[in-house]
Short mmCIF file of C-alpha atoms in Angstrom, two decimals:
data_model
loop_
_atom_site.label_atom_id
_atom_site.label_comp_id
_atom_site.label_asym_id
_atom_site.label_seq_id
_atom_site.Cartn_x
_atom_site.Cartn_y
_atom_site.Cartn_z
CA MET A 12 171.03 -10.54 132.00
CA THR A 13 170.37 -7.39 134.48
CA VAL A 14 169.18 -4.62 131.98
CA LYS A 15 165.74 -3.93 132.18
CA GLY A 16 163.40 -1.56 130.23
CA VAL A 17 160.23 -0.44 128.82
CA ASP A 18 158.66 0.76 125.49
CA VAL A 19 156.42 3.24 125.37
CA ALA A 20 153.84 5.07 123.00
CA SER A 21 151.32 7.71 122.73
CA TYR A 22 148.90 5.47 124.88
CA GLN A 23 151.08 5.39 127.73
CA PRO A 24 152.23 8.61 129.93
CA ALA A 25 155.00 11.22 129.45
CA ASP A 26 156.13 10.79 132.74
CA TYR A 27 156.50 7.04 133.18
CA SER A 28 158.21 5.42 135.88
CA THR A 29 161.97 5.02 135.47
CA LYS A 30 163.07 3.28 138.49
CA GLY A 31 165.11 0.25 138.28
CA LEU A 32 165.35 0.58 134.34
CA ASP A 33 168.43 0.91 132.15
CA PHE A 34 166.78 1.60 128.85
CA ALA A 35 163.32 3.05 127.15
CA PHE A 36 162.29 2.47 123.68
CA ILE A 37 159.98 5.44 122.33
CA LYS A 38 157.65 5.25 119.59
CA ILE A 39 158.11 8.13 117.15
CA THR A 40 156.40 7.16 113.88
CA GLU A 41 153.90 4.96 112.16
CA GLY A 42 153.85 5.07 108.14
CA ARG A 43 154.50 8.16 106.37
CA SER A 44 152.26 10.78 108.85
CA TYR A 45 151.74 9.61 112.06
CA THR A 46 153.90 11.23 114.76
CA ASN A 47 153.43 10.34 118.35
CA PRO A 48 152.61 13.49 120.04
CA LYS A 49 154.16 12.49 123.47
CA TRP A 50 157.55 11.10 122.23
CA VAL A 51 159.62 14.21 122.92
CA ALA A 52 158.19 14.19 126.60
CA GLN A 53 158.96 10.51 126.70
CA ARG A 54 162.41 10.70 125.40
CA GLN A 55 163.19 13.44 128.03
CA THR A 56 161.90 11.15 130.70
CA ALA A 57 164.53 8.65 129.70
CA ARG A 58 167.17 11.02 129.19
CA ASP A 59 166.56 12.59 132.40
CA ALA A 60 167.01 9.05 134.05
CA GLY A 61 170.23 8.34 132.27
CA LEU A 62 168.74 5.48 130.53
CA VAL A 63 169.95 4.21 127.12
CA THR A 64 167.33 5.34 124.54
CA GLY A 65 165.74 3.72 121.57
CA PHE A 66 163.34 5.10 119.06
CA TYR A 67 160.94 2.86 116.66
CA HIS A 68 158.87 3.26 113.54
CA PHE A 69 155.91 1.27 113.07
CA VAL A 70 155.86 0.09 109.53
CA ARG A 71 153.03 0.14 107.29
CA PRO A 72 152.85 -0.88 103.33
CA GLY A 73 154.15 1.54 100.91
CA SER A 74 157.24 3.44 100.38
CA MET A 75 160.29 2.02 102.74
CA LYS A 76 162.42 5.03 101.83
CA GLU A 77 159.86 7.54 102.70
CA GLN A 78 158.89 5.90 105.86
CA ALA A 79 162.44 6.13 106.97
CA ASP A 80 163.18 9.24 105.70
CA TYR A 81 160.05 10.48 107.69
CA PHE A 82 161.15 8.75 110.89
CA MET A 83 164.80 9.94 110.76
CA SER A 84 163.56 13.51 110.12
CA LYS A 85 161.96 13.54 113.31
CA ILE A 86 165.24 12.54 115.34
CA ASN A 87 168.38 14.35 116.57
CA LEU A 88 170.45 11.78 117.48
CA VAL A 89 172.88 11.28 120.21
CA ARG A 90 175.54 8.84 120.33
CA GLY A 91 174.38 5.58 121.53
CA ASP A 92 170.68 6.08 120.52
CA LEU A 93 169.39 3.13 119.01
CA LEU A 94 166.90 2.91 115.92
CA VAL A 95 164.57 0.10 115.52
CA LEU A 96 161.99 -0.99 112.82
CA ASP A 97 158.64 -2.46 114.41
CA TRP A 98 157.39 -4.85 112.09
CA GLU A 99 153.90 -5.96 112.50
CA ASP A 100 152.04 -5.35 109.61
CA SER A 101 151.29 -8.59 107.51
CA GLY A 102 151.18 -6.18 104.22
CA VAL A 103 155.14 -5.52 104.58
CA SER A 104 157.30 -8.15 102.82
CA ASN A 105 160.51 -9.47 104.26
CA GLY A 106 162.27 -7.90 101.49
CA ARG A 107 160.98 -4.24 102.24
CA LYS A 108 161.77 -5.01 106.07
CA ASP A 109 165.03 -5.64 104.94
CA PHE A 110 165.37 -2.62 102.66
CA TRP A 111 164.09 -0.45 105.55
CA ILE A 112 166.92 -1.53 108.08
CA ARG A 113 169.65 -1.46 105.47
CA TYR A 114 168.45 2.13 104.18
CA VAL A 115 168.68 3.31 107.33
CA GLN A 116 171.98 1.76 108.44
CA GLY A 117 173.43 3.30 105.58
CA LYS A 118 171.99 6.81 106.57
CA ARG A 119 173.09 6.28 110.21
CA PRO A 120 176.18 4.42 110.05
CA HIS A 121 177.21 4.93 113.53
CA THR A 122 174.25 3.96 115.02
CA ARG A 123 172.60 0.49 116.01
CA VAL A 124 169.28 -0.47 113.93
CA LEU A 125 167.52 -3.25 115.20
CA LEU A 126 164.49 -5.16 114.23
CA TYR A 127 161.41 -5.42 116.31
CA CYS A 128 158.94 -8.34 115.82
CA ASN A 129 157.01 -11.18 117.73
CA ARG A 130 157.64 -14.54 118.04
CA ASP A 131 155.18 -15.63 115.49
CA TYR A 132 156.72 -13.29 112.87
CA TRP A 133 160.22 -14.43 113.58
CA LEU A 134 159.21 -18.34 113.46
CA ASN A 135 156.62 -17.94 110.63
CA ARG A 136 156.84 -15.19 108.60
CA ASP A 137 160.50 -14.26 108.38
CA THR A 138 162.39 -15.86 105.77
CA THR A 139 165.50 -13.75 105.55
CA SER A 140 166.53 -13.70 109.60
CA PHE A 141 167.86 -10.26 108.90
CA ALA A 142 167.65 -8.09 111.77
CA GLY A 143 170.59 -5.58 111.45
CA ASP A 144 172.25 -4.85 114.30
CA GLY A 145 170.20 -6.75 116.53
CA LEU A 146 166.55 -8.47 117.34
CA TRP A 147 164.25 -7.36 119.64
CA ILE A 148 161.75 -10.16 119.96
CA ALA A 149 158.28 -9.80 121.65
CA ASP A 150 157.35 -13.37 123.44
CA HIS A 151 154.79 -12.51 126.19
CA GLY A 152 154.20 -16.25 126.79
CA ALA A 153 157.78 -16.60 127.91
CA GLY A 154 160.00 -15.68 131.20
CA ALA A 155 162.09 -12.74 131.13
CA GLY A 156 165.03 -13.28 129.01
CA GLU A 157 163.89 -16.59 127.87
CA PRO A 158 161.99 -16.06 124.23
CA ARG A 159 161.05 -19.28 122.81
CA ILE A 160 163.45 -18.95 119.56
CA LYS A 161 166.79 -20.17 118.71
CA ALA A 162 168.21 -17.13 117.13
CA LYS A 163 170.17 -14.67 118.77
CA TRP A 164 168.38 -11.81 120.24
CA ARG A 165 169.31 -8.46 121.97
CA PHE A 166 165.93 -7.76 123.89
CA HIS A 167 163.14 -9.61 124.96
CA GLN A 168 159.73 -8.08 125.45
CA TYR A 169 158.09 -10.41 127.87
CA THR A 170 155.16 -8.69 129.08
CA ASP A 171 152.53 -5.47 128.52
CA ASP A 172 151.73 -5.35 132.24
CA PRO A 173 151.62 -2.45 133.15
CA LEU A 174 153.95 -1.06 130.55
CA ASP A 175 155.59 -3.30 127.84
CA THR A 176 158.60 -4.57 129.77
CA ASP A 177 161.94 -5.75 128.25
CA VAL A 178 165.39 -7.18 129.20
CA GLY A 179 168.41 -6.94 127.18
CA ALA A 180 171.01 -9.60 127.13
CA PHE A 181 173.85 -7.64 128.24
CA ALA A 182 175.60 -8.24 131.30
CA ASP A 183 174.90 -4.62 133.23
CA ARG A 184 174.12 -0.88 131.83
CA ASP A 185 177.73 -0.39 131.12
CA ALA A 186 177.75 -3.18 128.71
CA LEU A 187 174.70 -2.06 127.09
CA ARG A 188 175.74 1.66 126.78
CA GLU A 189 179.25 0.41 125.28
CA TRP A 190 177.53 -1.70 122.82
CA SER A 191 175.22 1.13 121.50
CA ARG A 192 177.95 3.42 121.17
CA SER A 193 180.63 1.24 119.58
CA LYS A 194 178.98 0.96 115.99
CA GLY A 195 181.43 2.50 113.42
CA ALA A 196 183.43 4.19 116.48
#
């Protein structure tokens, strides 16, 4: 595993370091009204460095359709972008999590749609094992690329120091880019 990346939100800089990175995930929205004020600049930082770029929505209780539509209304996707549901709110059920992912897959059939959650959610809250096109698992107690789960995963967030830092289960950036662009192609 040689692909490395970060994920950023409004509390991180817009001009984060991209040295040695292959991908970046950027928080765009939360619920039905919050938009990260730095996301456009954070996306530009990733694009300028040639990184594979993903965008995520922090889901809250309420209408999954409205939240998904709100999220998708903010993005002008390019081929190879990734979309992610960030599932960390205990008020969001498995069924609602699955609905959001399937709904976005239906609206963006040529785009990979993934699930982000931490190890505890995956092992103790998830009952469907549905992660769309891939699982992005947070497990800070494990070494990079060694999350303590049995399920197949695509990305592993292993630390938050100095930024949320991730690795991907891809041989290299070209393999990641090919996978990100290959859905429905």
